[in-house]
PDB file of C-alpha atoms and ligand atoms in Angstrom:
ATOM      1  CA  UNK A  94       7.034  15.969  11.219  1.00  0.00           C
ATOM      2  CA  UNK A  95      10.236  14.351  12.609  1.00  0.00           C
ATOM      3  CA  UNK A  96      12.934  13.218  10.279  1.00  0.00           C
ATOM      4  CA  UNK A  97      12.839   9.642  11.113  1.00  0.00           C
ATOM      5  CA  UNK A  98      13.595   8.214   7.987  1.00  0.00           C
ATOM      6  CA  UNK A  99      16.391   9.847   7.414  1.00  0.00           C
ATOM      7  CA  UNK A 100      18.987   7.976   4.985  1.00  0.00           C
ATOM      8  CA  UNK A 101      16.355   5.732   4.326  1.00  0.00           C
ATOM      9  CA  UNK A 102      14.992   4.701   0.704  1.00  0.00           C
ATOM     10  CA  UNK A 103      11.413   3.819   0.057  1.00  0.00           C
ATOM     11  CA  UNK A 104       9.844   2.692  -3.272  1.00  0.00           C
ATOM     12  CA  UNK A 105       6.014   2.842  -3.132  1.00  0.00           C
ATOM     13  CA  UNK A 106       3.865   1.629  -5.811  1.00  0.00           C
ATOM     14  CA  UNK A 107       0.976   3.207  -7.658  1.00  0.00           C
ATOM     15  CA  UNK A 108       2.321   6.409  -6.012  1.00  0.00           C
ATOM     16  CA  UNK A 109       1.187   8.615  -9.027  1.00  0.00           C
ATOM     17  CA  UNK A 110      -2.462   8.720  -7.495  1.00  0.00           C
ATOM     18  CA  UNK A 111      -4.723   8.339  -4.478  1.00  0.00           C
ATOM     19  CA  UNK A 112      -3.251   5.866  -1.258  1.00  0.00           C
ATOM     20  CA  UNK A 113       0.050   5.679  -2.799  1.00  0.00           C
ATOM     21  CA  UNK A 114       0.565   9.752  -3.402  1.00  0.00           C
ATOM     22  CA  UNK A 115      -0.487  10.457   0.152  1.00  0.00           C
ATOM     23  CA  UNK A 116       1.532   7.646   1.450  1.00  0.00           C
ATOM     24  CA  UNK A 117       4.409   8.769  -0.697  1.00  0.00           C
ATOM     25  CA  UNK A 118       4.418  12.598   0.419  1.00  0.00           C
ATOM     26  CA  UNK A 119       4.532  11.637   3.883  1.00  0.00           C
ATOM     27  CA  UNK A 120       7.206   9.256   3.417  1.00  0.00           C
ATOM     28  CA  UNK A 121       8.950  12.564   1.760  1.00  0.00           C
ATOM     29  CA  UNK A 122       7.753  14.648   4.851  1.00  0.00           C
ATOM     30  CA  UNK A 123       9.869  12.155   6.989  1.00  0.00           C
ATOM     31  CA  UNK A 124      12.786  12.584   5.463  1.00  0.00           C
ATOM     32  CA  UNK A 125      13.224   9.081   3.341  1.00  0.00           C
ATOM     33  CA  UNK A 126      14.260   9.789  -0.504  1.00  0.00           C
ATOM     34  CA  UNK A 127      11.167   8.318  -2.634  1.00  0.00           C
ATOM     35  CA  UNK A 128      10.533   6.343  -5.548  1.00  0.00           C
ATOM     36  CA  UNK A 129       7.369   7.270  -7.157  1.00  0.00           C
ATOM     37  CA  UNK A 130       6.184   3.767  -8.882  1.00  0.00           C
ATOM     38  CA  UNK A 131       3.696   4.340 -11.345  1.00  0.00           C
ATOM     39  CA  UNK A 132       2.295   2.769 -14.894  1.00  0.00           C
ATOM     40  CA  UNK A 133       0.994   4.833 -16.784  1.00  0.00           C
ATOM     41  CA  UNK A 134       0.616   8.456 -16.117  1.00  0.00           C
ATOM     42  CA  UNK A 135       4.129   9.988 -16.121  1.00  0.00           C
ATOM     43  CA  UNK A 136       3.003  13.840 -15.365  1.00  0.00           C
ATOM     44  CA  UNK A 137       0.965  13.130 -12.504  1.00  0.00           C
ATOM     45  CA  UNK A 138       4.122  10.603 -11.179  1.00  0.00           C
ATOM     46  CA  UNK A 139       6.828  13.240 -11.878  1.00  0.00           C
ATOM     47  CA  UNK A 140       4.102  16.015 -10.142  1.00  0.00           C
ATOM     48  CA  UNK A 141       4.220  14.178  -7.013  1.00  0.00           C
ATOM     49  CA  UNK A 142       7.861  13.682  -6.875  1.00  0.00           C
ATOM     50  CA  UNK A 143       8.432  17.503  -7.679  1.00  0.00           C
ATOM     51  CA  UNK A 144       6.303  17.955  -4.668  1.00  0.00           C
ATOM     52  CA  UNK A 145       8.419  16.136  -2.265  1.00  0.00           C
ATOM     53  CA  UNK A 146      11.639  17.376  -3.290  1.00  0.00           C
ATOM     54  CA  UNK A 147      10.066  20.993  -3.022  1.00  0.00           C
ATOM     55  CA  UNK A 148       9.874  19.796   0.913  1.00  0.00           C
ATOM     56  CA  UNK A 149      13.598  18.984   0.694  1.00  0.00           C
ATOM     57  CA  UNK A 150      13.248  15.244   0.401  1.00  0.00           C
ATOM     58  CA  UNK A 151      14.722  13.343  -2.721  1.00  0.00           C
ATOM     59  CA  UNK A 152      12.100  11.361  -5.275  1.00  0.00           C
ATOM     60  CA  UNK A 153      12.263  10.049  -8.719  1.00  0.00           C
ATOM     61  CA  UNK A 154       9.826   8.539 -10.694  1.00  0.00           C
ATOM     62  CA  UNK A 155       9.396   4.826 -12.320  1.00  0.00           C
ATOM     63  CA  UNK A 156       7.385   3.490 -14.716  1.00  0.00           C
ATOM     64  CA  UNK A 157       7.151   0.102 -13.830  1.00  0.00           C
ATOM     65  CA  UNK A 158       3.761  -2.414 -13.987  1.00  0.00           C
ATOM     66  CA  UNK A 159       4.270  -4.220 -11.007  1.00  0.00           C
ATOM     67  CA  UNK A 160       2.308  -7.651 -12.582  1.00  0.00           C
ATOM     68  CA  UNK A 161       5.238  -7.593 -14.768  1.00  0.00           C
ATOM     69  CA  UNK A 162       8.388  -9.696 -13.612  1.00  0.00           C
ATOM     70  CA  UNK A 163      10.769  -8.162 -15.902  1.00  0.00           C
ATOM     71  CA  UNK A 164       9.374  -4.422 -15.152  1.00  0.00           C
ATOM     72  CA  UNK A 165       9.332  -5.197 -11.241  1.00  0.00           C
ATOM     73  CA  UNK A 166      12.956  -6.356 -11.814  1.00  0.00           C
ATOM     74  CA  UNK A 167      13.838  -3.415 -13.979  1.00  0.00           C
ATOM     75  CA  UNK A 168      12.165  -1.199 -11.620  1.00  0.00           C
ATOM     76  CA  UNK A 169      14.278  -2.438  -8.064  1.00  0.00           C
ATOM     77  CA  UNK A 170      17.819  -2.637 -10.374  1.00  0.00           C
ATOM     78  CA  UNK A 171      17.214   1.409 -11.196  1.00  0.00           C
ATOM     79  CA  UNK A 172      16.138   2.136  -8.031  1.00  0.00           C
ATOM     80  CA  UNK A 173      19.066   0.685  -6.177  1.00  0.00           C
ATOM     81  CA  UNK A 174      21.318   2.100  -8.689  1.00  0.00           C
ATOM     82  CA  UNK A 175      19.926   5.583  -8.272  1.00  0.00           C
ATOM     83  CA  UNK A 176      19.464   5.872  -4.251  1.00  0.00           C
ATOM     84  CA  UNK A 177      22.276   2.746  -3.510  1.00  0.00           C
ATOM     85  CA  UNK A 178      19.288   0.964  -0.803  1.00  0.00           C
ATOM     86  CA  UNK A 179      15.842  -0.050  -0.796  1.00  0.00           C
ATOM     87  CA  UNK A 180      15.120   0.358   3.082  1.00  0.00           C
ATOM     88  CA  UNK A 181      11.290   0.926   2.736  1.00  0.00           C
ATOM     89  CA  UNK A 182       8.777  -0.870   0.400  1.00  0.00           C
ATOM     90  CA  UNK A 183       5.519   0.332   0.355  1.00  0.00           C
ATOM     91  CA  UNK A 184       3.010  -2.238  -1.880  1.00  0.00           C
ATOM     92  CA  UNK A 185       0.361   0.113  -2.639  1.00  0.00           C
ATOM     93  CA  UNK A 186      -0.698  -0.486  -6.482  1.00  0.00           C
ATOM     94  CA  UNK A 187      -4.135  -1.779  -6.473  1.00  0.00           C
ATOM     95  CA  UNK A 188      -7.167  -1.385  -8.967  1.00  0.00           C
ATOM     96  CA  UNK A 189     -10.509  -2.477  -8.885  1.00  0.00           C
ATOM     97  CA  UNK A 190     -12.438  -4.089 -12.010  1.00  0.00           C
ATOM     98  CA  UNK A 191     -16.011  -4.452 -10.788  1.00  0.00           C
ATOM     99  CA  UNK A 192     -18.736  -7.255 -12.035  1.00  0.00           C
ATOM    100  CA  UNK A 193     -21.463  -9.438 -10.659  1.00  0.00           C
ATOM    101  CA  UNK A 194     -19.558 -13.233 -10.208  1.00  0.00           C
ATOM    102  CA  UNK A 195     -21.701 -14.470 -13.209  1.00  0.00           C
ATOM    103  CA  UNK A 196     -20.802 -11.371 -15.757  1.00  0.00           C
ATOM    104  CA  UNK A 197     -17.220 -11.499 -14.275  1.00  0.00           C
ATOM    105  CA  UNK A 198     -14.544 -11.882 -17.015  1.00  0.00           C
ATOM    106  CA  UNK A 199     -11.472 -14.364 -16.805  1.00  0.00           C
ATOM    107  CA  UNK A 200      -9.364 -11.285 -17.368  1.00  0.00           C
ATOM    108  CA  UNK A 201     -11.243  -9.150 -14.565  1.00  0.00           C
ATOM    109  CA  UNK A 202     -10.280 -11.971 -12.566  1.00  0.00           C
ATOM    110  CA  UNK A 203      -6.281 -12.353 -13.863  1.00  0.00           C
ATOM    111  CA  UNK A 204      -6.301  -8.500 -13.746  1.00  0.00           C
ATOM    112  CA  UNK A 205      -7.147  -7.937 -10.387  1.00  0.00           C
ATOM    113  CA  UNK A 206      -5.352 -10.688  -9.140  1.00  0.00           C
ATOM    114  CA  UNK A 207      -2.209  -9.622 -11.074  1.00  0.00           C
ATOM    115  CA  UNK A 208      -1.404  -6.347  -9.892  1.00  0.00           C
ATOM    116  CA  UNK A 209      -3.387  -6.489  -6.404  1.00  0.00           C
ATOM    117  CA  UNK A 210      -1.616 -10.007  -5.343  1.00  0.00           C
ATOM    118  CA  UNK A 211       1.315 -11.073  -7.630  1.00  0.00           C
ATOM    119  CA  UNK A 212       2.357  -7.361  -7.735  1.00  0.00           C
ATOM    120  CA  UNK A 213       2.874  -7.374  -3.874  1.00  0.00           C
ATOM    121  CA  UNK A 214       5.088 -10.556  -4.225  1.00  0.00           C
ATOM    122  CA  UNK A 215       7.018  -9.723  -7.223  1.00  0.00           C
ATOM    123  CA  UNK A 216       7.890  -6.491  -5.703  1.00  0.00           C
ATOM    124  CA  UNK A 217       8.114  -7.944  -2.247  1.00  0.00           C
ATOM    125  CA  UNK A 218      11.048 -11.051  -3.310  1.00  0.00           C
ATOM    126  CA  UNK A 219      13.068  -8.158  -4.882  1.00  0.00           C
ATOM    127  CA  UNK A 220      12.603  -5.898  -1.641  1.00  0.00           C
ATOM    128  CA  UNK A 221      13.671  -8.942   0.110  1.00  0.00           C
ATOM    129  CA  UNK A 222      16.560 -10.242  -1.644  1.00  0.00           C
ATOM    130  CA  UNK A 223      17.849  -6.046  -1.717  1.00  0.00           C
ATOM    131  CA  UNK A 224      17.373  -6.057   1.954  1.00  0.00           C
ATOM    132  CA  UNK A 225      18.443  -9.431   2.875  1.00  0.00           C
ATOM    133  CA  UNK A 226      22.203  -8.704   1.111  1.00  0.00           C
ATOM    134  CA  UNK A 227      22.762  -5.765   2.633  1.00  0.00           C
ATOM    135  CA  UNK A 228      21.413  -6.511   6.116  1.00  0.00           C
ATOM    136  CA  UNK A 229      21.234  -3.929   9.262  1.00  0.00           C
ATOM    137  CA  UNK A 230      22.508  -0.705   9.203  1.00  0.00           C
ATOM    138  CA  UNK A 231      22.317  -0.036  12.776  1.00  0.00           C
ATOM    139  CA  UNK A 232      23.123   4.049  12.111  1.00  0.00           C
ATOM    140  CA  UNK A 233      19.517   3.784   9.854  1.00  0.00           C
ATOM    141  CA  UNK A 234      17.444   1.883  11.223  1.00  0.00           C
ATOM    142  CA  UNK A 235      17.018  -1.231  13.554  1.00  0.00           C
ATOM    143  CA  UNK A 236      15.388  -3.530  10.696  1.00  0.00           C
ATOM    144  CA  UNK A 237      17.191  -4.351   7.692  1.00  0.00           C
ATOM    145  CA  UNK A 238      14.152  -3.369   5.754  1.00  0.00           C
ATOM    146  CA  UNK A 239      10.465  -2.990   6.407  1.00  0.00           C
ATOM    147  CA  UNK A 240       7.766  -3.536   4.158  1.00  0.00           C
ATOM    148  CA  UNK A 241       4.010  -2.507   4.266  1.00  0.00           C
ATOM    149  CA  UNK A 242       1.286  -3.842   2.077  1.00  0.00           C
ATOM    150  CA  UNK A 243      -1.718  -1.510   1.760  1.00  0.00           C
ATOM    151  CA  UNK A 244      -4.665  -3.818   1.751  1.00  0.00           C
ATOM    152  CA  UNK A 245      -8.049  -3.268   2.740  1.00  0.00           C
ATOM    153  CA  UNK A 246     -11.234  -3.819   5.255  1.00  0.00           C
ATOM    154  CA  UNK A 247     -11.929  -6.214   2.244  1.00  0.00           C
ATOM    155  CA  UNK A 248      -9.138  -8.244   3.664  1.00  0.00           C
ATOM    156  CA  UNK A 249     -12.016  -9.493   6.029  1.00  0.00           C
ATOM    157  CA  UNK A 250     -14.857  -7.869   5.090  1.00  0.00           C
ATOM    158  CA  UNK A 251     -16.822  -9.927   1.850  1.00  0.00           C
ATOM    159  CA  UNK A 252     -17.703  -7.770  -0.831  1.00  0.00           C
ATOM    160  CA  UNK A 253     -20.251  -8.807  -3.135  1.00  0.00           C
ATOM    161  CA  UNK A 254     -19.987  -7.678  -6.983  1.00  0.00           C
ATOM    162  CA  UNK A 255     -16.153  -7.474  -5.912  1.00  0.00           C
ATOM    163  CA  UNK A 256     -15.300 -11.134  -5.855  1.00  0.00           C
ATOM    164  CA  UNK A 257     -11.852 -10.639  -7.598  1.00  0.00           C
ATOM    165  CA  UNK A 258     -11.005  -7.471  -5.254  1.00  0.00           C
ATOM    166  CA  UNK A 259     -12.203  -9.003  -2.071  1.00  0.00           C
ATOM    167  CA  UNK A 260     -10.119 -12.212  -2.887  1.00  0.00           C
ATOM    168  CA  UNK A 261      -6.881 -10.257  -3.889  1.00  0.00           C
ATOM    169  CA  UNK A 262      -7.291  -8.747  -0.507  1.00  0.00           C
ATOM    170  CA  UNK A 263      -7.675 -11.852   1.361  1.00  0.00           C
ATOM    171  CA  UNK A 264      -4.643 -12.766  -0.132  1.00  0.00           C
ATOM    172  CA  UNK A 265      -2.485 -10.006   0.558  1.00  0.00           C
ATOM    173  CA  UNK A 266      -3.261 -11.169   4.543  1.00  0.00           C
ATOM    174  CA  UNK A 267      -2.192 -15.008   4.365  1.00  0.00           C
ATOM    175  CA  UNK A 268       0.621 -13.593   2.004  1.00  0.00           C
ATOM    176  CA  UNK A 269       1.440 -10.406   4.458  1.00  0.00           C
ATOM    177  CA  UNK A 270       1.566 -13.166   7.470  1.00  0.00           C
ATOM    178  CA  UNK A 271       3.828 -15.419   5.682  1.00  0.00           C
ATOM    179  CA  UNK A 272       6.360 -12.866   5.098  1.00  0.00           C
ATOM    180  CA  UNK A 273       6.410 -11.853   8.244  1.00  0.00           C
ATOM    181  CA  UNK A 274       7.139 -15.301   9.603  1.00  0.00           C
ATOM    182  CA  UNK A 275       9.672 -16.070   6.960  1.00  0.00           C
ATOM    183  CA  UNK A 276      11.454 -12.755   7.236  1.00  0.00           C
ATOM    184  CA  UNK A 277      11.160 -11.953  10.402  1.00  0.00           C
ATOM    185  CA  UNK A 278      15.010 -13.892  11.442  1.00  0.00           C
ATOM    186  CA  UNK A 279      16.260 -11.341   8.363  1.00  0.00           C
ATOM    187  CA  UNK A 280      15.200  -8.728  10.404  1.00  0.00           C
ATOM    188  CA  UNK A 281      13.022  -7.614   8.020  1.00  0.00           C
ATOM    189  CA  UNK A 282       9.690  -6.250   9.372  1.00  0.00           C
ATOM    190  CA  UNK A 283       6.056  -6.638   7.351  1.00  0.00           C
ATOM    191  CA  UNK A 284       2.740  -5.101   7.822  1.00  0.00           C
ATOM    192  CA  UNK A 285      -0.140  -4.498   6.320  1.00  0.00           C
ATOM    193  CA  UNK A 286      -2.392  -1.124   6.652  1.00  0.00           C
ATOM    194  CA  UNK A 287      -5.961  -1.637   5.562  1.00  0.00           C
ATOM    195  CA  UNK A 288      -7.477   1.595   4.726  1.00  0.00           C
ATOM    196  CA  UNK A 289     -11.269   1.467   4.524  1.00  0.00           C
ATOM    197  CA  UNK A 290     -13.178   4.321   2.104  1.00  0.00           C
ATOM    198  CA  UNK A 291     -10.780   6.646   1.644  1.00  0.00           C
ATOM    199  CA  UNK A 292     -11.491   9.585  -0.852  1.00  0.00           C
ATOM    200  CA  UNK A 293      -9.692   8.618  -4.243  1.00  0.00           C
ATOM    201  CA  UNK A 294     -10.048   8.346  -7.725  1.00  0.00           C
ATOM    202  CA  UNK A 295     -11.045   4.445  -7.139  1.00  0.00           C
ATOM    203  CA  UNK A 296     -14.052   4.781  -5.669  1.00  0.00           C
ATOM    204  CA  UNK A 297     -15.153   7.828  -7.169  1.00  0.00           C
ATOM    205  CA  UNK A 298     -19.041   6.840  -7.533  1.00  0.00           C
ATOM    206  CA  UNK A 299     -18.966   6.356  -4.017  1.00  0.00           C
ATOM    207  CA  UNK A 300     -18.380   9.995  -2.866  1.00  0.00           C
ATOM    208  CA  UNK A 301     -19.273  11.913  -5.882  1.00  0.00           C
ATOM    209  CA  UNK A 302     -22.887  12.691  -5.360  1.00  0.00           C
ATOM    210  CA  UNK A 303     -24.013  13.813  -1.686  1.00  0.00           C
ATOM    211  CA  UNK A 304     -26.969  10.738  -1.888  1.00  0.00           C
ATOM    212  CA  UNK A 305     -23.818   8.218  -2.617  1.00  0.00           C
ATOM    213  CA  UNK A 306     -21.749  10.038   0.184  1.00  0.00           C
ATOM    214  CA  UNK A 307     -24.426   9.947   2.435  1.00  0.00           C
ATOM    215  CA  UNK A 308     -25.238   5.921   1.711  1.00  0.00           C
ATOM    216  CA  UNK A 309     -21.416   5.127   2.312  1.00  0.00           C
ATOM    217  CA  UNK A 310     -21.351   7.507   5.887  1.00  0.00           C
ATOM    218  CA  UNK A 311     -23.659   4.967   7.116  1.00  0.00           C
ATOM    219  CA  UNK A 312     -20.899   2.528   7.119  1.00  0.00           C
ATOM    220  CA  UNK A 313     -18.755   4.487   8.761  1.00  0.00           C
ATOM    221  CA  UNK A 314     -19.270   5.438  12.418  1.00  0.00           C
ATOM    222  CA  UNK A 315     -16.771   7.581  12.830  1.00  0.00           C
ATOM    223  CA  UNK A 316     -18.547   9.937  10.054  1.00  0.00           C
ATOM    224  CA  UNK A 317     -16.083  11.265   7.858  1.00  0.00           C
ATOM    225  CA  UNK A 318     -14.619   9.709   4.732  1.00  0.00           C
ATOM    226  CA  UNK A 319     -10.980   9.376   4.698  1.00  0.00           C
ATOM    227  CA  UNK A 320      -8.235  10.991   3.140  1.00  0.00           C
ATOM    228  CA  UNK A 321      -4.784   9.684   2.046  1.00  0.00           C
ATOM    229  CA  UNK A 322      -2.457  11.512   4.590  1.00  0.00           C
ATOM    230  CA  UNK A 323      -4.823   9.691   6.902  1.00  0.00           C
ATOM    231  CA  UNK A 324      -3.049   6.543   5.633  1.00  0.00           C
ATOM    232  CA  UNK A 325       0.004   8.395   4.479  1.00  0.00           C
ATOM    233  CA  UNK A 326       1.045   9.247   8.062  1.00  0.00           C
ATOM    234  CA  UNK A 327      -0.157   5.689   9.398  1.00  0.00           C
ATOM    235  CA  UNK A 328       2.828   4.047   6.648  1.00  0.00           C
ATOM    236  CA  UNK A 329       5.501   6.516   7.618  1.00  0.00           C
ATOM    237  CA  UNK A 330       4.752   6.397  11.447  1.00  0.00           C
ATOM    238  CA  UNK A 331       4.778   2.047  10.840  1.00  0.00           C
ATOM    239  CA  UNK A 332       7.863   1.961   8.915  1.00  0.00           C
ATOM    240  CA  UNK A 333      10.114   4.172  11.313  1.00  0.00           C
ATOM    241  CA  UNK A 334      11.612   2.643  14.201  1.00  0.00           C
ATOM    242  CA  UNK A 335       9.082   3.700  16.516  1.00  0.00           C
ATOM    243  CA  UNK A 336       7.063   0.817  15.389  1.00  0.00           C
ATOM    244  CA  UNK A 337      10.148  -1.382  15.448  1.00  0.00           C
ATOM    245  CA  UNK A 338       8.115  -4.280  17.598  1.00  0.00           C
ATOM    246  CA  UNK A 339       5.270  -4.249  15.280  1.00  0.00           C
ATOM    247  CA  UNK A 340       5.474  -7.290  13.030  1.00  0.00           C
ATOM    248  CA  UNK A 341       2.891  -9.575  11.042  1.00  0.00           C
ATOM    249  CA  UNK A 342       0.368  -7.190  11.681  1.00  0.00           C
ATOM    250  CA  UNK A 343      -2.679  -5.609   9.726  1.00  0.00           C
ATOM    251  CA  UNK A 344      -3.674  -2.042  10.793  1.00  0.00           C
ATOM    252  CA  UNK A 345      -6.987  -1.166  10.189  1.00  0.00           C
ATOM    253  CA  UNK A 346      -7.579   2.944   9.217  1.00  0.00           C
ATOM    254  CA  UNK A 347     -11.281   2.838   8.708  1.00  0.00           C
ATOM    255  CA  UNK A 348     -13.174   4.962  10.715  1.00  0.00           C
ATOM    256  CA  UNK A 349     -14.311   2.024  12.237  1.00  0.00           C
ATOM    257  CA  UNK A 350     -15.865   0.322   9.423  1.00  0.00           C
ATOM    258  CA  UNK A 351     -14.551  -3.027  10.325  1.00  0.00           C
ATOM    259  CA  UNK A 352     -17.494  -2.502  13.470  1.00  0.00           C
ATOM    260  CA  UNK A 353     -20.025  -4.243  12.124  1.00  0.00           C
ATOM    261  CA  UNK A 354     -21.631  -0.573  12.128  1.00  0.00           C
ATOM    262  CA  UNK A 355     -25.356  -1.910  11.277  1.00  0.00           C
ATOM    263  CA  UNK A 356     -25.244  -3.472  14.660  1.00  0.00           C
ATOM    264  CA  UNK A 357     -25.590  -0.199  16.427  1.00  0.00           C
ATOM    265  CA  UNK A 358     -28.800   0.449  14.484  1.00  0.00           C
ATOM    266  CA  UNK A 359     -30.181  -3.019  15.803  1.00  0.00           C
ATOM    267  CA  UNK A 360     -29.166  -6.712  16.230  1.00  0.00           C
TER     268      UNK A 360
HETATM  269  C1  LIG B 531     -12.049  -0.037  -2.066  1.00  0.00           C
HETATM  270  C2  LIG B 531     -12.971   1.160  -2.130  1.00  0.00           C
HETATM  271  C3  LIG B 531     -14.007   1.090  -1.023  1.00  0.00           C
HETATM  272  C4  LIG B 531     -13.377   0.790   0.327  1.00  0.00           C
HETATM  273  C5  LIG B 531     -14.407   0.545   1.410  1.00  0.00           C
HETATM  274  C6  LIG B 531     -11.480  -0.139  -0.677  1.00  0.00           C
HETATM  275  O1  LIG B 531     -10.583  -1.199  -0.587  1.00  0.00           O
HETATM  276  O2  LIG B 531     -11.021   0.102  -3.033  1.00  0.00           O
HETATM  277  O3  LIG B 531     -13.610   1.210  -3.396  1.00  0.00           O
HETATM  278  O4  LIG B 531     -14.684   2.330  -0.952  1.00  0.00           O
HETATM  279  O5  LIG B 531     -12.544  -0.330   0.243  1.00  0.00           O
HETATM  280  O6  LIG B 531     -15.407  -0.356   1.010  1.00  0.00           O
END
């Protein structure tokens, strides 16, 4: 892979696991020094980053829950103390807590919606504000900073028994969009990439038995489930300056689930 992010300094969250590993190793694999955000599993964090400095790329790890204002703050002051710049954020951390709407919990709800949607803008305003002081460095890159939010097909698609998830998602659009008009005169590019099943530890039941597989290929035309350097090199490719006139957009990595796939079987 080129080095195009060279010099550059990306922070992704949840990177211990699933999405945010892949996404992080190919941030590595382009050259950009990584912080490896995670919460609470410190081997598997400190496993990934060993990985990507074995490629020749710099990483550290940070514990850091990102619904936490004063962690999130904590987090971006070590960072930019240990690498000097925060060129890349990558808002990855994202759970799922499932229930029917009328067995749903008020703290399914506040969890979800914590680290899926107030994560993104906690982490985002202290991206921002790093990125906004320091401005271009034309010799780096062409924006001042770029940041992607990893959101979902459930970003358009509902999803029912998911009511928290599906919402948090529908929020990281509007809030995506926003950013990317308010930023945009900082020079500071945002985007969202909305993976659809991707193999991971979050939707485990999903792939696990070859029945479940099979019931979840039917929503995917394209046949195959997906994999996270499928969205790993999507984030790095978006966040280099080859994608330097992309802005306020969501790309969806899906397989084509976002086609309305039960259409082709009638309609
Ligand atoms: C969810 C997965 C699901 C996928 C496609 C993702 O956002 O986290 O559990 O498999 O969307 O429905």
């Amino acid at each position: 892979m080129p080095q195009s992010l060279k010099s550059q300094t990306a922070l992704v969250t949840g990177a211990a696991s699933g999405i945010g590993a892949g996404v992080a190793r190919a941030l590595g694999a382009a050259g950009a020094a990584v912080v490896i955000n995670y919460v609470t599993n410190p081997a598997a964090a400190e496993a990934v980053a060993a990985e990507i400095r074995a490629g020749g790329a710099e990483a550290t790890a940070l514990q850091a829950d990102v619904s936490s204002e004063l962690e999130v703050r904590e987090m971006f002051a070590k960072a930019i103390a240990h690498f000097g710049a925060i060129d890349i954020l990558v808002n990855n951390a994202g759970l799922q807590q499932d229930a029917p709407l009328v067995d749903m919990t008020l703290a399914q709800w506040n969890k979800v919606i914590g680290v899926n949607l107030t994560g993104m803008f906690l982490c985002a305003r202290e991206a921002a504000r790093e990125m906004i002081r320091r401005g271009v460095r034309a010799d780096v890159s062409r924006a001042a900073g770029k940041i992607v939010c990893i959101s979902s097909v459930h970003e358009v698609i509902p999803w029912a028994g998911h009511a928290n998830y599906a919402a948090s998602k529908g929020g990281v659009k509007l809030l995506m969009q926003s950013l990317a008009q308010e930023l945009a005169p900082h020079r500071i590019r945002v985007n969202s990439v909305a993976p659809g099943a991707i193999q991971t530890p979050i939707n485990r039941a999903a792939w696990e038995t070859p029945e479940a597989l099979a019931s979840l290929l039917r929503l995917i035309p394209y046949g195959r489930i997906g994999q996270p350097e499928d969205i790993g090199r999507v984030v790095a490719w978006l966040a280099s300056d080859d994608a330097d006139y992309i802005h306020g957009q969501t790309i969806f990595v899906d397989g084509g689930m976002t086609l309305y796939p039960e259409f082709a079987r009638g309609g």
